[in-house]
Amino acid sequence: MKYFLSFLLLTFLTGCVSETYQEKSTVNLVTIGNINDVIAGKRTFAWHPSVNANYLNSTLNENNTEQRFIKSLKNELTQKGFIYTDNPTFADFYVGYGLGVESAISDTKILNETGLLTGLQPVDNKNKADKASIFIAVFLPNQINSSWSILAQGYTNTEDNRKTAMDELLHLMFHSLNKTSNPS
């Protein structure tokens, strides 16, 4: 009986210890400033005329990743109550961005360009994952330097639904941004 219970316990524990492989889904964020303080009382935004960078690989560029990112970013800010304008002279603030993968831009270059680094370590390429970076900055009119910025880094996976992943990441990046109320 003692051996039977031991065998049963061993079988049960073996079932509990089984492990399935799960791809790394870490996202690290680094932020400078308080976005709510920076854009308090501001309603309209436009794209920054010169702060936009694309360091994506050919596969991501062929899939219109930058255009989908811009659309998702615009949608995220619109859902928070901000109004997009095509005319930068009417904007209360400007949004700049940068997109990249580690095969096209190094962490050193990202640090030199943005002043930010998340500390996310690269993974081996056996998993076909590439470290991806998204940088977003908010500029106020007549200011050279950004008033708020955020850098997100995570791992790409060509099998994921990129639009959903991008929307979720932008939602995470702007989670602390308060929703504005519509003007009367």
GROMACS .gro file of C-alpha atoms in nm:
model
  184
    1MET     CA    1   0.000   0.000   0.000
    2LYS     CA    2   0.284   0.237   0.090
    3TYR     CA    3   0.443   0.184  -0.253
    4PHE     CA    4   0.114   0.230  -0.431
    5LEU     CA    5   0.054   0.567  -0.258
    6SER     CA    6   0.409   0.674  -0.340
    7PHE     CA    7   0.356   0.581  -0.706
    8LEU     CA    8   0.023   0.769  -0.713
    9LEU     CA    9   0.182   1.076  -0.552
   10LEU     CA   10   0.475   1.066  -0.796
   11THR     CA   11   0.235   1.042  -1.091
   12PHE     CA   12   0.030   1.334  -0.960
   13LEU     CA   13   0.338   1.552  -0.903
   14THR     CA   14   0.473   1.471  -1.249
   15GLY     CA   15   0.148   1.597  -1.399
   16CYS     CA   16   0.170   1.919  -1.198
   17VAL     CA   17   0.528   1.989  -1.298
   18SER     CA   18   0.479   1.960  -1.674
   19GLU     CA   19   0.575   2.280  -1.847
   20THR     CA   20   0.481   2.423  -2.182
   21TYR     CA   21   0.703   2.652  -2.384
   22GLN     CA   22   0.581   3.008  -2.391
   23GLU     CA   23   0.747   3.278  -2.599
   24LYS     CA   24   0.896   3.571  -2.414
   25SER     CA   25   0.645   3.856  -2.396
   26THR     CA   26   0.834   4.110  -2.187
   27VAL     CA   27   0.785   4.478  -2.254
   28ASN     CA   28   0.999   4.733  -2.072
   29LEU     CA   29   0.898   5.100  -2.054
   30VAL     CA   30   1.101   5.406  -1.960
   31THR     CA   31   0.935   5.746  -1.931
   32ILE     CA   32   1.063   6.098  -1.875
   33GLY     CA   33   0.816   6.355  -1.744
   34ASN     CA   34   0.447   6.355  -1.657
   35ILE     CA   35   0.237   6.367  -1.972
   36ASN     CA   36  -0.068   6.499  -1.786
   37ASP     CA   37   0.128   6.801  -1.660
   38VAL     CA   38   0.281   6.864  -2.004
   39ILE     CA   39  -0.045   6.870  -2.201
   40ALA     CA   40  -0.280   7.001  -1.934
   41GLY     CA   41  -0.537   7.228  -2.102
   42LYS     CA   42  -0.421   7.128  -2.451
   43ARG     CA   43  -0.661   6.976  -2.705
   44THR     CA   44  -0.511   6.952  -3.054
   45PHE     CA   45  -0.205   6.767  -3.174
   46ALA     CA   46  -0.012   6.725  -3.496
   47TRP     CA   47   0.282   6.511  -3.600
   48HIS     CA   48   0.618   6.669  -3.528
   49PRO     CA   49   0.760   6.792  -3.859
   50SER     CA   50   1.103   6.634  -3.812
   51VAL     CA   51   1.093   6.383  -3.524
   52ASN     CA   52   0.994   6.060  -3.697
   53ALA     CA   53   1.232   5.775  -3.755
   54ASN     CA   54   1.194   5.436  -3.917
   55TYR     CA   55   1.457   5.174  -3.835
   56LEU     CA   56   1.244   4.875  -3.932
   57ASN     CA   57   1.357   4.581  -4.141
   58SER     CA   58   1.234   4.525  -4.496
   59THR     CA   59   0.966   4.275  -4.388
   60LEU     CA   60   0.807   4.520  -4.145
   61ASN     CA   61   0.832   4.806  -4.397
   62GLU     CA   62   0.667   4.591  -4.666
   63ASN     CA   63   0.380   4.526  -4.425
   64ASN     CA   64   0.315   4.900  -4.378
   65THR     CA   65   0.401   4.879  -4.009
   66GLU     CA   66   0.481   5.250  -3.979
   67GLN     CA   67   0.149   5.353  -4.135
   68ARG     CA   68  -0.041   5.118  -3.902
   69PHE     CA   69   0.154   5.254  -3.606
   70ILE     CA   70   0.065   5.614  -3.698
   71LYS     CA   71  -0.301   5.519  -3.733
   72SER     CA   72  -0.300   5.335  -3.397
   73LEU     CA   73  -0.120   5.623  -3.221
   74LYS     CA   74  -0.364   5.876  -3.365
   75ASN     CA   75  -0.654   5.654  -3.257
   76GLU     CA   76  -0.516   5.616  -2.902
   77LEU     CA   77  -0.486   5.993  -2.858
   78THR     CA   78  -0.828   6.052  -3.015
   79GLN     CA   79  -0.984   5.803  -2.774
   80LYS     CA   80  -0.830   6.003  -2.491
   81GLY     CA   81  -1.020   6.307  -2.621
   82PHE     CA   82  -0.752   6.487  -2.822
   83ILE     CA   83  -0.813   6.623  -3.169
   84TYR     CA   84  -0.573   6.564  -3.458
   85THR     CA   85  -0.500   6.849  -3.699
   86ASP     CA   86  -0.315   6.832  -4.031
   87ASN     CA   87  -0.211   7.195  -3.984
   88PRO     CA   88   0.078   7.215  -3.733
   89THR     CA   89   0.017   7.587  -3.673
   90PHE     CA   90  -0.316   7.497  -3.504
   91ALA     CA   91  -0.168   7.226  -3.281
   92ASP     CA   92  -0.131   7.270  -2.906
   93PHE     CA   93   0.139   7.003  -2.903
   94TYR     CA   94   0.337   6.785  -3.143
   95VAL     CA   95   0.396   6.413  -3.131
   96GLY     CA   96   0.720   6.264  -3.259
   97TYR     CA   97   0.806   5.897  -3.284
   98GLY     CA   98   1.066   5.641  -3.375
   99LEU     CA   99   1.028   5.274  -3.463
  100GLY     CA  100   1.309   5.023  -3.480
  101VAL     CA  101   1.429   4.666  -3.454
  102GLU     CA  102   1.767   4.566  -3.316
  103SER     CA  103   1.888   4.442  -3.653
  104ALA     CA  104   1.850   4.799  -3.786
  105ILE     CA  105   1.931   5.015  -3.479
  106SER     CA  106   2.144   4.941  -3.174
  107ASP     CA  107   2.067   5.026  -2.812
  108THR     CA  108   2.366   5.261  -2.816
  109LYS     CA  109   2.219   5.460  -3.105
  110ILE     CA  110   1.876   5.464  -2.934
  111LEU     CA  111   2.039   5.597  -2.617
  112ASN     CA  112   2.228   5.863  -2.814
  113GLU     CA  113   1.913   5.972  -3.003
  114THR     CA  114   1.656   5.959  -2.721
  115GLY     CA  115   1.849   5.963  -2.394
  116LEU     CA  116   1.651   5.652  -2.291
  117LEU     CA  117   1.735   5.286  -2.252
  118THR     CA  118   1.511   5.014  -2.104
  119GLY     CA  119   1.774   4.755  -2.025
  120LEU     CA  120   1.592   4.481  -2.215
  121GLN     CA  121   1.848   4.221  -2.315
  122PRO     CA  122   1.855   4.073  -2.667
  123VAL     CA  123   1.747   3.712  -2.713
  124ASP     CA  124   1.902   3.448  -2.932
  125ASN     CA  125   1.764   3.436  -3.285
  126LYS     CA  126   1.661   3.069  -3.262
  127ASN     CA  127   1.313   3.191  -3.168
  128LYS     CA  128   1.302   3.429  -3.467
  129ALA     CA  129   1.235   3.711  -3.221
  130ASP     CA  130   1.391   4.052  -3.268
  131LYS     CA  131   1.400   4.324  -3.004
  132ALA     CA  132   1.171   4.605  -3.116
  133SER     CA  133   1.169   4.964  -2.991
  134ILE     CA  134   0.902   5.232  -3.002
  135PHE     CA  135   0.982   5.587  -2.897
  136ILE     CA  136   0.719   5.858  -2.858
  137ALA     CA  137   0.782   6.219  -2.758
  138VAL     CA  138   0.557   6.517  -2.695
  139PHE     CA  139   0.683   6.862  -2.788
  140LEU     CA  140   0.527   7.196  -2.706
  141PRO     CA  141   0.532   7.471  -2.969
  142ASN     CA  142   0.858   7.667  -2.987
  143GLN     CA  143   1.049   7.405  -2.786
  144ILE     CA  144   1.346   7.217  -2.928
  145ASN     CA  145   1.349   6.939  -2.668
  146SER     CA  146   1.062   6.709  -2.584
  147SER     CA  147   0.858   6.778  -2.273
  148TRP     CA  148   0.760   6.413  -2.229
  149SER     CA  149   0.897   6.094  -2.379
  150ILE     CA  150   0.858   5.721  -2.351
  151LEU     CA  151   1.055   5.427  -2.486
  152ALA     CA  152   0.905   5.078  -2.506
  153GLN     CA  153   1.106   4.771  -2.595
  154GLY     CA  154   0.986   4.416  -2.641
  155TYR     CA  155   1.027   4.117  -2.870
  156THR     CA  156   0.869   4.087  -3.213
  157ASN     CA  157   0.702   3.775  -3.334
  158THR     CA  158   0.609   3.747  -3.699
  159GLU     CA  159   0.319   3.515  -3.614
  160ASP     CA  160   0.137   3.764  -3.389
  161ASN     CA  161  -0.142   3.989  -3.506
  162ARG     CA  162   0.067   4.305  -3.528
  163LYS     CA  163  -0.223   4.551  -3.528
  164THR     CA  164  -0.371   4.411  -3.207
  165ALA     CA  165  -0.027   4.395  -3.045
  166MET     CA  166   0.045   4.754  -3.151
  167ASP     CA  167  -0.288   4.881  -3.017
  168GLU     CA  168  -0.230   4.703  -2.685
  169LEU     CA  169   0.124   4.841  -2.656
  170LEU     CA  170   0.013   5.198  -2.727
  171HIS     CA  171  -0.266   5.160  -2.473
  172LEU     CA  172  -0.003   5.050  -2.220
  173MET     CA  173   0.229   5.337  -2.314
  174PHE     CA  174  -0.050   5.593  -2.259
  175HIS     CA  175  -0.217   5.423  -1.963
  176SER     CA  176  -0.141   5.718  -1.733
  177LEU     CA  177  -0.273   5.980  -1.978
  178ASN     CA  178  -0.598   6.121  -1.845
  179LYS     CA  179  -0.890   6.141  -2.082
  180THR     CA  180  -0.980   6.499  -2.172
  181SER     CA  181  -1.335   6.624  -2.161
  182ASN     CA  182  -1.495   6.748  -2.480
  183PRO     CA  183  -1.538   7.125  -2.499
  184SER     CA  184  -1.893   7.252  -2.461
   0.00000   0.00000   0.00000
